[in-house]
Amino acid sequence: MLFPSLIQERLAQALLRSGLDIPASFEPSVTAAQDTRFGDYQSNAAMVLAKQLRCNPRETASAIASAFEGGDLCDAPEIAGPGFLNFRLRPAAFSAALAAILTDSRQGVPQASPPRRIVVDFSAPNVAKPMHVGHIRSTIIGDCLARTARFLGHEVTTDNHIGDWGTQFGMILHGWKTLLDAEALEADPVAELLRIYKEINTLCKEDETVRDQCRAELVALQAGDPENLKIWKTCVDLSIAGLGKLYDRLDVSFDHWLGESHYNDRLAPLVEDLIARSVARESEGAICIFFTEHPALAEKPCLIRKADGGFLYATTDLATIDFRIEQWQAEEIWYVVGAPQQLHFQQIFESVRLAAAAGRGPATPPALRHIAHGSILGADRKLMKTRSGDNVQLADVLDEAITRARAVVEEKNPDLPAAEKDEIASIIGIGAVKFAELSQHRMTDYIFSWEKMLALQGDTAPYLQYSSVRIQSIFRKLEGPAPDWTALDPTSFTFQDESETRLLRLLARFAEVVPSVLDDHRPNLLAGYLLELAGAFHAFFAACPVLKAEVSARTSRLALCAATNKVLQTGLGLLGIRVPKRM
Ligand code: ARG
């Protein structure tokens, strides 16, 4: 139940009846009220219109207000300040929203229309290098956006574009042939691959002959040398298996894992085609796409084939777009990748535009979006590193989060069986790491703090999980069966206390908040909303008895509890966070 659009429709009818000379293109906007003391929703339509018609905004507002018919939805608007229209929902509208949350499989959130075919490109770590906290942001944000888009009814394809064909393979091949410890590889393949990569990397810095040897291995690999290809394939498979375990712990999955190597055969013909269409041209032996007309990129051509014939990251990304259009008819492609790659994506998007203008690909190319994010900082405000100066590894972060969460569970609920404690610790620990990420604006460089992310009070996942657990325990204590919400008449709900209406008002906004996440790809809007909702729930629960309430108020209050729990669980689910039964 989307109240802003319902009010908007009635407002549009009022405009027609108002006798004002409304321009055909005029569309009144309705938004949630800033200050709920004056109403639930507001519109600046009268002011915008008065400006266009050159008349008095308050008089315009009053003409609209008297023509407005709100029915069961809302009262006639009140006029405030220079001509704002403030709308207050009627109790029947709130009750209907509550009933929708309780009985509708989508909790009243409307289906996106029209649904779009969206490819979400996220996580995409590089093979044989560990996934570090830099990739964690992309993984967590991308997963949340994909879940949200799916929930809204879009056709989503997730694709893990792993870096399985970079120049790092020169080093890995050389390391494999000279440094590999077979036993260590057997025991922990990802760690052993990382060790040889790091050692060769250090040697390369000191010794030019090692650099040459690595380069030779890379050239041989690219030329199809069978031995090198075999080693490469083994490394990729080992890495994928290691990554898979990590994604399982995070409860993240992909429809496809089409890494960079998947596009190798497409690169040469792609470059030839771009040359033939005059989109790309030769420059000092290399092939580049120039953006002479583009204000920001005029001096920044995109290199797609080096003078030695090698292809680049950008070439692969262009070939990947072709594939995603051919194979999945992508209408949108979202790249959830850190802000440092902004230039890269600007160049790619502009190249696609130029190629389309030259007749390449479909008449309407997909909408391409770089959904950038900032970094995660340590307490010293510098990029987060381990004590030895290495990048922090995601697996270690998760281990630590779970260990710390286990201690919290131990303290709060020492009598639970050990297996359940482990399960709860994992749900809380992983949830905390995810929520710390998703509650930030994605562009913020945020400071990683264990204390903050695991606190039971504060802007944390454990706080939200605990709110749901608390409601679940109310229903466990209920004597007799839980009410059957589908059989209940929503008009029988009654709410008197201020804390009840505040909670109700927030619940009714869930249907607006979920779609708003995709406007600017901001999961923190949902995270912030859930925190507000949990706060309102606790205030309600402190002010109003539920199980001990009189019969007349009891069912309505139980409905508020059940709806809050549903919204918390659905909302956390969209953030990729699970909720335990107890904690
Ligand atoms: N592997 C890259 C990195 O770690 C990220 C790839 C992002 N996706 C893409 N289509 N370029 O930096």
Coordinates of C-alpha atoms and ligand atoms in Angstrom, one line a residue:
M1 CA 0.0 0.0 0.0
L2 CA 1.9 3.0 -1.3
F3 CA 0.3 6.0 0.4
P4 CA 2.2 8.8 -1.4
S5 CA 0.9 7.5 -4.8
L6 CA -2.6 7.0 -3.4
I7 CA -2.7 10.6 -2.1
Q8 CA -1.1 11.8 -5.3
E9 CA -4.0 10.3 -7.3
R10 CA -6.5 12.1 -5.1
L11 CA -4.6 15.3 -5.3
A12 CA -4.5 15.1 -9.1
Q13 CA -8.3 14.7 -9.0
A14 CA -8.6 17.7 -6.7
L15 CA -6.6 19.8 -9.0
L16 CA -9.0 19.0 -11.9
R17 CA -11.9 20.0 -9.7
S18 CA -10.2 23.1 -8.2
G19 CA -11.1 25.5 -11.1
L20 CA -7.4 26.4 -11.4
D21 CA -5.8 26.5 -14.8
I22 CA -3.6 23.5 -14.4
P23 CA -0.8 23.0 -17.1
A24 CA -1.2 19.5 -18.7
S25 CA 2.3 18.4 -17.7
F26 CA 1.9 19.2 -14.0
E27 CA 2.4 16.3 -11.6
P28 CA 1.9 17.0 -7.9
S29 CA 4.5 15.3 -5.7
V30 CA 3.8 13.8 -2.3
T31 CA 6.4 12.9 0.2
A32 CA 6.6 11.7 3.8
A33 CA 6.2 14.6 6.2
Q34 CA 9.4 15.9 7.8
D35 CA 7.7 16.6 11.1
T36 CA 4.9 14.2 11.8
R37 CA 3.2 16.6 14.3
F38 CA 1.7 18.3 11.3
G39 CA 0.8 15.3 9.2
D40 CA 1.9 12.1 7.8
Y41 CA 2.5 13.2 4.2
Q42 CA 3.0 16.6 2.5
S43 CA 3.0 18.2 -0.9
N44 CA 4.5 21.4 -2.2
A45 CA 2.1 21.2 -5.3
A46 CA 0.3 24.4 -4.4
M47 CA 3.5 26.4 -4.2
V48 CA 5.0 25.0 -7.4
L49 CA 1.7 25.6 -9.2
A50 CA 1.2 29.2 -7.8
K51 CA 4.6 30.1 -9.1
Q52 CA 3.8 28.8 -12.6
L53 CA 0.4 30.5 -12.6
R54 CA 1.7 33.6 -10.9
C55 CA -0.9 33.6 -8.1
N56 CA -0.9 33.5 -4.3
P57 CA 0.4 30.2 -3.0
R58 CA -1.8 30.1 0.1
E59 CA -4.9 30.9 -1.9
T60 CA -4.0 28.2 -4.4
A61 CA -3.5 25.8 -1.6
S62 CA -6.9 26.6 -0.1
A63 CA -8.6 26.1 -3.5
I64 CA -7.0 22.7 -3.8
A65 CA -7.8 21.8 -0.2
S66 CA -11.5 22.5 -0.6
A67 CA -11.7 20.4 -3.8
F68 CA -9.9 17.5 -2.1
E69 CA -11.8 14.3 -1.3
G70 CA -9.9 11.9 0.9
G71 CA -12.4 9.2 1.5
D72 CA -11.1 6.6 3.9
L73 CA -7.6 7.4 3.0
C74 CA -7.0 10.8 4.6
D75 CA -8.6 14.0 5.8
A76 CA -8.7 17.2 3.7
P77 CA -5.2 18.7 3.9
E78 CA -4.2 21.4 6.3
I79 CA -2.3 24.3 4.9
A80 CA 0.9 25.3 6.5
G81 CA 3.6 27.9 6.1
P82 CA 3.9 29.4 2.7
G83 CA 1.4 26.9 1.2
F84 CA 2.4 23.3 2.1
L85 CA -0.4 20.8 2.0
N86 CA -0.3 18.5 5.0
F87 CA -2.1 15.2 4.9
R88 CA -3.1 13.0 7.8
L89 CA -4.0 9.4 7.2
R90 CA -7.3 8.2 8.6
P91 CA -7.3 5.3 11.1
A92 CA -8.9 3.1 8.4
A93 CA -5.9 3.6 6.2
F94 CA -3.5 2.7 8.9
S95 CA -5.5 -0.4 9.8
A96 CA -5.5 -1.5 6.1
A97 CA -1.7 -1.0 6.0
L98 CA -1.3 -3.1 9.1
A99 CA -3.5 -5.8 7.7
A100 CA -1.5 -5.8 4.5
I101 CA 1.7 -6.4 6.4
L102 CA 0.2 -9.2 8.4
T103 CA -1.5 -11.0 5.5
D104 CA 0.3 -10.1 2.3
S105 CA 3.2 -12.2 1.1
R106 CA 5.1 -9.0 0.2
Q107 CA 4.0 -7.1 3.3
G108 CA 2.2 -4.5 1.2
V109 CA 5.3 -3.6 -0.8
P110 CA 4.2 -3.0 -4.4
Q111 CA 5.6 -4.8 -7.4
A112 CA 8.0 -2.8 -9.5
S113 CA 6.4 -1.9 -12.7
P114 CA 7.6 -2.5 -15.3
P115 CA 10.0 -5.1 -14.0
R116 CA 13.5 -4.7 -15.5
R117 CA 16.1 -7.3 -16.4
I118 CA 19.1 -6.3 -14.2
V119 CA 22.5 -7.8 -14.0
V120 CA 24.3 -7.2 -10.8
D121 CA 28.1 -7.4 -11.0
F122 CA 29.5 -7.5 -7.5
S123 CA 32.2 -9.0 -5.2
A124 CA 34.5 -10.1 -8.1
P125 CA 37.7 -10.8 -6.2
N126 CA 40.9 -11.7 -7.9
V127 CA 41.9 -15.3 -8.1
A128 CA 44.9 -16.4 -6.0
K129 CA 44.9 -13.2 -4.1
P130 CA 42.8 -13.3 -1.0
M131 CA 39.4 -11.6 -0.7
H132 CA 40.2 -8.7 1.6
V133 CA 37.9 -6.2 3.4
G134 CA 37.9 -4.0 0.2
H135 CA 35.8 -6.7 -1.5
I136 CA 33.6 -7.2 1.5
R137 CA 31.8 -3.9 0.9
S138 CA 31.1 -4.8 -2.7
T139 CA 29.9 -8.3 -1.6
I140 CA 27.6 -7.1 1.1
I141 CA 26.1 -4.1 -0.7
G142 CA 25.8 -6.0 -4.0
D143 CA 24.0 -8.9 -2.4
C144 CA 21.6 -6.6 -0.6
L145 CA 20.8 -4.7 -3.8
A146 CA 20.2 -7.9 -5.7
R147 CA 17.9 -9.2 -3.0
T148 CA 16.0 -6.0 -2.9
A149 CA 15.6 -5.8 -6.6
R150 CA 14.3 -9.4 -6.7
F151 CA 11.9 -8.7 -3.9
L152 CA 10.5 -5.8 -5.9
G153 CA 9.9 -8.2 -8.8
H154 CA 12.8 -7.3 -11.1
E155 CA 14.4 -10.1 -13.1
V156 CA 17.9 -10.2 -11.5
T157 CA 21.0 -12.1 -12.6
T158 CA 24.0 -12.0 -10.3
D159 CA 27.4 -12.6 -11.9
N160 CA 30.7 -12.9 -10.0
H161 CA 33.2 -11.4 -12.6
I162 CA 36.2 -12.8 -10.8
G163 CA 39.7 -11.7 -11.9
D164 CA 40.9 -15.0 -13.2
W165 CA 43.1 -13.8 -16.0
G166 CA 45.2 -10.9 -14.8
T167 CA 48.9 -10.3 -15.0
Q168 CA 49.2 -11.8 -11.5
F169 CA 49.3 -15.2 -13.2
G170 CA 52.8 -14.5 -14.4
M171 CA 53.9 -14.4 -10.8
I172 CA 51.7 -17.3 -9.7
L173 CA 52.9 -19.6 -12.5
H174 CA 56.5 -18.8 -11.8
G175 CA 55.9 -19.2 -8.0
W176 CA 54.1 -22.5 -8.6
K177 CA 57.0 -23.9 -10.6
T178 CA 59.8 -22.7 -8.2
L179 CA 58.3 -22.3 -4.7
L180 CA 55.3 -24.6 -4.4
D181 CA 55.0 -26.7 -1.2
A182 CA 52.7 -29.6 -2.2
E183 CA 51.8 -30.5 1.4
A184 CA 50.9 -26.9 2.3
L185 CA 48.8 -26.7 -0.9
E186 CA 47.0 -29.8 0.1
A187 CA 46.3 -28.5 3.6
D188 CA 45.2 -24.9 2.7
P189 CA 45.3 -24.2 -1.0
V190 CA 44.3 -20.6 -0.8
A191 CA 46.9 -19.8 1.8
E192 CA 49.6 -21.5 -0.2
L193 CA 48.7 -19.7 -3.4
L194 CA 48.8 -16.4 -1.5
R195 CA 52.2 -17.3 0.0
I196 CA 53.8 -18.0 -3.4
Y197 CA 52.2 -14.9 -4.9
K198 CA 53.5 -12.7 -2.1
E199 CA 57.0 -14.2 -2.2
I200 CA 57.3 -13.8 -5.9
N201 CA 55.9 -10.3 -5.7
T202 CA 58.7 -9.4 -3.2
L203 CA 61.4 -11.1 -5.4
C204 CA 60.1 -9.2 -8.5
K205 CA 60.7 -5.9 -6.7
E206 CA 64.3 -6.8 -6.0
D207 CA 65.3 -8.8 -9.1
E208 CA 64.8 -8.0 -12.7
T209 CA 65.4 -11.5 -13.9
V210 CA 62.5 -12.7 -11.8
R211 CA 60.3 -10.1 -13.4
D212 CA 61.4 -11.3 -16.8
Q213 CA 60.7 -14.9 -15.9
C214 CA 57.2 -14.0 -14.7
R215 CA 56.5 -12.1 -17.9
A216 CA 57.7 -15.1 -19.9
E217 CA 55.3 -17.4 -18.0
L218 CA 52.4 -14.9 -18.6
V219 CA 53.2 -14.7 -22.4
A220 CA 53.3 -18.5 -22.6
L221 CA 50.0 -18.8 -20.7
Q222 CA 48.3 -16.3 -23.1
A223 CA 49.7 -18.1 -26.1
G224 CA 48.0 -21.3 -24.9
D225 CA 51.0 -23.2 -23.4
P226 CA 49.4 -26.5 -22.2
E227 CA 51.4 -26.8 -19.0
N228 CA 50.7 -23.2 -18.0
L229 CA 47.1 -23.5 -18.9
K230 CA 46.8 -26.6 -16.7
I231 CA 48.4 -24.9 -13.7
W232 CA 46.2 -21.9 -14.3
K233 CA 43.1 -24.0 -14.3
T234 CA 44.1 -25.7 -11.1
C235 CA 44.7 -22.4 -9.4
V236 CA 41.4 -21.0 -10.5
D237 CA 39.5 -24.1 -9.3
L238 CA 41.3 -24.1 -5.9
S239 CA 40.5 -20.4 -5.5
I240 CA 36.9 -20.8 -6.4
A241 CA 36.5 -23.6 -3.9
G242 CA 38.0 -21.4 -1.2
L243 CA 35.8 -18.5 -2.2
G244 CA 32.7 -20.7 -2.2
K245 CA 33.2 -21.5 1.5
L246 CA 33.4 -17.8 2.3
Y247 CA 30.3 -17.0 0.4
D248 CA 28.5 -19.8 2.1
R249 CA 29.3 -18.4 5.5
L250 CA 28.1 -15.0 4.3
D251 CA 24.9 -16.5 2.8
V252 CA 25.7 -14.9 -0.5
S253 CA 25.3 -16.7 -3.8
F254 CA 25.6 -16.0 -7.5
D255 CA 23.7 -17.2 -10.5
H256 CA 27.0 -17.2 -12.5
W257 CA 30.7 -17.1 -12.0
L258 CA 31.9 -15.8 -15.4
G259 CA 35.4 -14.6 -14.7
E260 CA 37.5 -12.5 -17.0
S261 CA 38.9 -15.5 -18.8
H262 CA 35.4 -16.4 -20.1
Y263 CA 35.8 -13.5 -22.5
N264 CA 39.2 -14.2 -24.0
D265 CA 38.0 -15.3 -27.4
R266 CA 35.9 -12.2 -27.8
L267 CA 38.6 -9.7 -27.2
A268 CA 40.4 -9.7 -30.6
P269 CA 37.2 -9.6 -32.7
L270 CA 35.8 -6.9 -30.5
V271 CA 38.8 -4.6 -31.0
E272 CA 38.7 -5.2 -34.8
D273 CA 35.0 -4.3 -34.9
L274 CA 35.6 -1.1 -32.9
I275 CA 38.4 -0.2 -35.3
A276 CA 36.2 -0.9 -38.4
R277 CA 33.5 1.3 -37.0
S278 CA 36.0 4.1 -36.2
V279 CA 35.1 3.9 -32.6
A280 CA 38.8 3.0 -31.8
R281 CA 42.0 3.9 -33.5
E282 CA 45.7 3.3 -33.4
S283 CA 47.9 5.5 -31.4
E284 CA 51.6 4.8 -30.9
G285 CA 51.1 1.2 -31.8
A286 CA 48.3 0.7 -29.3
I287 CA 44.5 0.8 -29.9
C288 CA 42.5 3.4 -28.0
I289 CA 39.1 4.8 -27.8
F290 CA 39.3 8.6 -27.7
F291 CA 36.6 10.7 -26.1
T292 CA 37.4 14.1 -27.7
E293 CA 33.9 15.5 -27.2
H294 CA 33.6 14.4 -23.6
P295 CA 34.3 17.2 -21.1
A296 CA 35.9 15.0 -18.5
L297 CA 37.5 12.3 -20.6
A298 CA 38.9 14.4 -23.5
E299 CA 42.4 13.8 -22.2
K300 CA 41.8 10.2 -21.0
P301 CA 41.5 7.8 -23.8
C302 CA 40.7 4.1 -23.0
L303 CA 43.4 1.7 -24.0
I304 CA 41.9 -1.6 -25.4
R305 CA 44.9 -3.2 -27.0
K306 CA 48.5 -2.7 -26.0
A307 CA 51.3 -2.2 -28.6
D308 CA 52.5 -5.8 -27.8
G309 CA 49.0 -7.1 -28.7
G310 CA 47.9 -7.7 -25.1
F311 CA 44.3 -6.9 -24.0
L312 CA 43.2 -5.1 -20.9
Y313 CA 40.7 -5.0 -18.1
A314 CA 38.7 -2.5 -20.1
T315 CA 38.6 -4.7 -23.2
T316 CA 37.2 -7.5 -21.1
D317 CA 34.6 -5.3 -19.5
L318 CA 33.4 -4.2 -23.0
A319 CA 33.2 -7.8 -24.2
T320 CA 31.3 -8.7 -21.0
I321 CA 28.7 -6.1 -21.8
D322 CA 28.1 -7.6 -25.2
F323 CA 27.7 -11.0 -23.6
R324 CA 25.3 -9.9 -21.0
I325 CA 23.1 -8.3 -23.6
E326 CA 23.2 -11.3 -26.0
Q327 CA 22.7 -13.9 -23.3
W328 CA 20.5 -12.2 -20.7
Q329 CA 19.0 -9.3 -22.6
A330 CA 20.2 -7.1 -19.9
E331 CA 18.3 -3.8 -19.6
E332 CA 20.5 -2.6 -16.7
I333 CA 23.9 -3.5 -15.5
W334 CA 24.9 -2.5 -12.0
Y335 CA 28.6 -2.5 -11.1
V336 CA 29.1 -2.6 -7.3
V337 CA 32.8 -1.6 -7.3
G338 CA 34.9 0.7 -5.1
A339 CA 35.2 4.4 -5.9
P340 CA 38.8 4.2 -7.2
Q341 CA 37.5 2.6 -10.4
Q342 CA 35.3 5.5 -11.3
L343 CA 37.4 6.6 -14.2
H344 CA 37.5 3.0 -15.6
F345 CA 33.7 2.8 -15.6
Q346 CA 33.3 6.3 -17.0
Q347 CA 35.4 5.2 -19.9
I348 CA 33.6 1.9 -20.4
F349 CA 30.1 3.6 -20.3
E350 CA 31.2 6.3 -22.7
S351 CA 32.8 3.7 -25.0
V352 CA 29.5 1.8 -25.1
R353 CA 27.7 5.0 -26.0
L354 CA 30.0 5.7 -28.8
A355 CA 29.9 2.1 -30.1
A356 CA 26.0 2.2 -30.0
A357 CA 26.1 5.5 -32.0
A358 CA 28.2 3.7 -34.5
G359 CA 25.6 1.0 -34.9
R360 CA 27.0 -1.6 -32.6
G361 CA 24.7 -3.6 -30.3
P362 CA 21.0 -3.0 -29.7
A363 CA 19.4 0.3 -30.5
T364 CA 18.8 1.0 -26.8
P365 CA 21.9 -0.1 -24.9
P366 CA 21.4 -1.1 -21.3
A367 CA 21.6 1.5 -18.6
L368 CA 25.0 1.1 -17.0
R369 CA 25.5 2.1 -13.4
H370 CA 28.7 2.3 -11.3
I371 CA 27.5 1.8 -7.8
A372 CA 30.6 3.0 -6.0
H373 CA 31.6 2.7 -2.4
G374 CA 34.3 4.1 -0.1
S375 CA 36.8 2.2 2.0
I376 CA 36.9 0.6 5.4
L377 CA 39.3 2.3 7.8
G378 CA 41.1 1.1 10.9
A379 CA 40.9 3.0 14.2
D380 CA 43.8 5.1 13.0
R381 CA 41.6 6.3 10.1
K382 CA 44.0 4.7 7.6
L383 CA 43.0 1.8 5.3
M384 CA 42.4 -1.2 7.6
K385 CA 45.5 -3.4 7.9
T386 CA 46.7 -6.2 10.2
R387 CA 49.4 -5.6 12.7
S388 CA 52.0 -6.9 10.2
G389 CA 50.8 -4.4 7.6
D390 CA 48.9 -6.9 5.4
N391 CA 45.4 -6.4 4.1
V392 CA 42.9 -7.8 6.6
Q393 CA 41.3 -11.0 5.3
L394 CA 37.6 -11.4 5.2
A395 CA 37.7 -14.9 6.7
D396 CA 39.6 -13.6 9.7
V397 CA 37.0 -10.8 10.2
L398 CA 34.2 -13.3 10.2
D399 CA 36.0 -15.6 12.6
E400 CA 36.6 -12.8 15.0
A401 CA 33.0 -11.5 14.7
I402 CA 31.7 -15.0 15.6
T403 CA 34.1 -15.5 18.5
R404 CA 33.0 -12.2 20.0
A405 CA 29.3 -12.8 19.4
R406 CA 29.7 -16.2 21.1
A407 CA 31.0 -14.5 24.2
V408 CA 27.9 -12.2 24.2
V409 CA 25.6 -15.2 23.9
E410 CA 27.5 -17.0 26.6
E411 CA 26.9 -14.1 28.9
K412 CA 23.3 -13.5 28.1
N413 CA 22.1 -17.0 27.8
P414 CA 24.5 -19.5 29.4
D415 CA 22.0 -22.3 29.6
L416 CA 21.4 -22.8 25.9
P417 CA 22.8 -26.0 24.3
A418 CA 26.2 -25.5 22.8
A419 CA 25.2 -26.2 19.2
E420 CA 22.5 -23.5 19.4
K421 CA 24.9 -21.1 20.9
D422 CA 27.2 -21.7 18.0
E423 CA 24.4 -21.2 15.5
I424 CA 23.3 -18.0 17.2
A425 CA 26.8 -16.7 17.4
S426 CA 27.3 -17.1 13.7
I427 CA 24.0 -15.4 12.9
I428 CA 24.8 -12.5 15.2
G429 CA 28.5 -12.2 14.2
I430 CA 27.9 -12.2 10.5
G431 CA 24.8 -10.0 10.8
A432 CA 26.8 -7.5 12.8
V433 CA 29.5 -7.2 10.1
K434 CA 27.0 -6.9 7.4
F435 CA 24.9 -4.3 9.2
A436 CA 27.9 -2.2 10.1
E437 CA 28.4 -1.9 6.3
L438 CA 24.8 -1.5 5.2
S439 CA 23.9 1.2 7.8
Q440 CA 26.5 3.5 6.4
H441 CA 26.1 5.7 3.3
R442 CA 28.0 3.6 0.8
M443 CA 30.3 6.4 -0.1
T444 CA 31.4 7.0 3.5
D445 CA 34.8 5.8 4.5
Y446 CA 33.8 4.1 7.8
I447 CA 35.8 3.1 10.8
F448 CA 35.7 -0.5 11.6
S449 CA 34.9 -1.0 15.3
W450 CA 34.1 -4.4 17.0
E451 CA 32.6 -2.7 20.0
K452 CA 30.2 -0.6 18.0
M453 CA 29.1 -3.3 15.6
L454 CA 28.3 -5.9 18.2
A455 CA 26.6 -3.8 20.8
L456 CA 23.1 -4.9 21.9
Q457 CA 22.1 -1.3 22.3
G458 CA 22.8 1.1 19.5
D459 CA 22.6 1.2 15.7
T460 CA 23.5 -2.5 15.3
A461 CA 22.3 -5.7 13.8
P462 CA 22.2 -7.4 17.3
Y463 CA 19.8 -4.7 18.5
L464 CA 17.5 -5.4 15.6
Q465 CA 17.8 -9.1 15.9
Y466 CA 17.1 -8.8 19.6
S467 CA 14.0 -6.7 18.9
S468 CA 12.6 -9.5 16.8
V469 CA 13.6 -12.2 19.3
R470 CA 11.8 -10.2 22.0
I471 CA 8.6 -10.2 19.9
Q472 CA 9.0 -13.9 19.1
S473 CA 9.1 -14.6 22.9
I474 CA 5.8 -12.7 23.3
F475 CA 4.1 -15.0 21.0
R476 CA 5.7 -18.0 22.7
K477 CA 4.2 -16.9 26.0
L478 CA 0.8 -16.4 24.4
E479 CA -1.8 -18.8 25.9
G480 CA -3.9 -20.3 23.2
P481 CA -3.3 -20.0 19.5
A482 CA -2.0 -16.8 17.9
P483 CA -4.7 -14.8 16.2
D484 CA -5.5 -15.7 12.6
W485 CA -4.8 -12.3 11.0
T486 CA -6.5 -13.3 7.7
A487 CA -9.7 -13.9 9.5
L488 CA -9.7 -10.6 11.3
D489 CA -11.6 -7.5 10.2
P490 CA -9.0 -4.6 10.1
T491 CA -11.6 -2.1 11.1
S492 CA -11.8 -3.7 14.5
F493 CA -8.3 -2.5 15.3
T494 CA -8.2 0.3 17.9
F495 CA -5.2 2.4 18.8
Q496 CA -5.2 5.1 21.5
D497 CA -1.7 5.5 22.8
E498 CA 0.7 7.9 21.1
S499 CA 3.4 5.2 21.0
E500 CA 1.0 2.9 19.1
T501 CA 0.2 5.4 16.4
R502 CA 3.9 6.3 16.1
L503 CA 4.7 2.6 15.5
L504 CA 1.8 2.2 13.1
R505 CA 2.9 5.2 11.1
L506 CA 6.4 3.7 10.7
L507 CA 5.0 0.3 9.8
A508 CA 2.9 1.9 7.1
R509 CA 6.1 3.4 5.6
F510 CA 7.8 0.1 4.9
A511 CA 6.1 -0.1 1.5
E512 CA 7.8 3.2 0.5
V513 CA 11.1 2.5 2.1
V514 CA 11.9 -0.7 0.2
P515 CA 11.6 0.8 -3.3
S516 CA 13.5 3.9 -2.3
V517 CA 16.6 1.7 -1.7
L518 CA 17.0 1.4 -5.4
D519 CA 16.5 5.1 -6.3
D520 CA 20.2 5.8 -5.5
H521 CA 21.2 2.2 -4.5
R522 CA 21.3 3.0 -0.9
P523 CA 20.7 0.1 1.5
N524 CA 21.4 2.5 4.4
L525 CA 17.9 3.9 3.9
L526 CA 16.4 0.5 4.8
A527 CA 18.9 0.0 7.6
G528 CA 18.1 3.4 9.1
Y529 CA 14.3 2.7 8.8
L530 CA 14.6 -0.6 10.6
L531 CA 16.5 1.1 13.5
E532 CA 13.8 3.7 13.8
L533 CA 11.1 1.0 13.7
A534 CA 12.8 -1.0 16.5
G535 CA 13.1 2.2 18.5
A536 CA 9.4 2.9 18.1
F537 CA 8.6 -0.7 19.0
H538 CA 10.6 -0.6 22.3
A539 CA 8.9 2.7 23.2
F540 CA 5.5 1.2 22.5
F541 CA 6.4 -2.0 24.5
A542 CA 7.5 0.1 27.5
A543 CA 4.3 2.2 27.4
C544 CA 1.7 -0.4 26.6
P545 CA 1.1 -3.8 28.2
V546 CA 0.5 -6.4 25.5
L547 CA -0.2 -9.8 27.0
K548 CA -1.8 -8.3 30.1
A549 CA -3.8 -5.7 28.2
E550 CA -7.6 -5.7 28.3
V551 CA -9.2 -7.9 25.6
S552 CA -10.3 -4.9 23.5
A553 CA -6.7 -3.6 23.2
R554 CA -4.9 -6.9 23.2
T555 CA -5.6 -8.1 19.7
S556 CA -4.6 -4.7 18.2
R557 CA -1.4 -4.6 20.2
L558 CA -0.6 -8.2 19.2
A559 CA -1.1 -7.1 15.6
L560 CA 1.4 -4.3 16.1
C561 CA 3.9 -6.8 17.5
A562 CA 3.4 -9.4 14.8
A563 CA 3.6 -6.7 12.0
T564 CA 6.8 -5.2 13.6
N565 CA 8.4 -8.7 13.6
K566 CA 7.4 -9.3 10.1
V567 CA 8.8 -6.1 8.8
L568 CA 12.0 -6.5 10.9
Q569 CA 12.5 -10.0 9.5
T570 CA 11.7 -9.1 5.9
G571 CA 13.8 -6.0 6.1
L572 CA 16.8 -7.8 7.6
G573 CA 16.3 -10.5 5.1
L574 CA 16.7 -7.9 2.3
L575 CA 19.9 -6.8 4.0
G576 CA 21.1 -10.5 3.9
I577 CA 20.8 -10.8 7.7
R578 CA 19.2 -13.7 9.5
V579 CA 17.3 -13.6 12.8
P580 CA 17.7 -16.3 15.5
K581 CA 14.7 -17.5 17.5
R582 CA 16.5 -16.8 20.8
M583 CA 19.7 -15.0 21.7
Ligands
ARG1 N1 38.3 -7.9 -10.0 C1 38.2 -6.5 -9.9 C2 38.9 -5.9 -8.7 O1 39.1 -6.7 -7.7 C3 36.7 -6.0 -9.8 C4 35.9 -6.3 -11.0 C5 34.6 -5.6 -11.0 N2 33.7 -5.9 -12.1 C6 33.9 -5.5 -13.4 N3 33.1 -5.9 -14.3 N4 35.0 -4.8 -13.7 O2 39.3 -4.8 -8.7

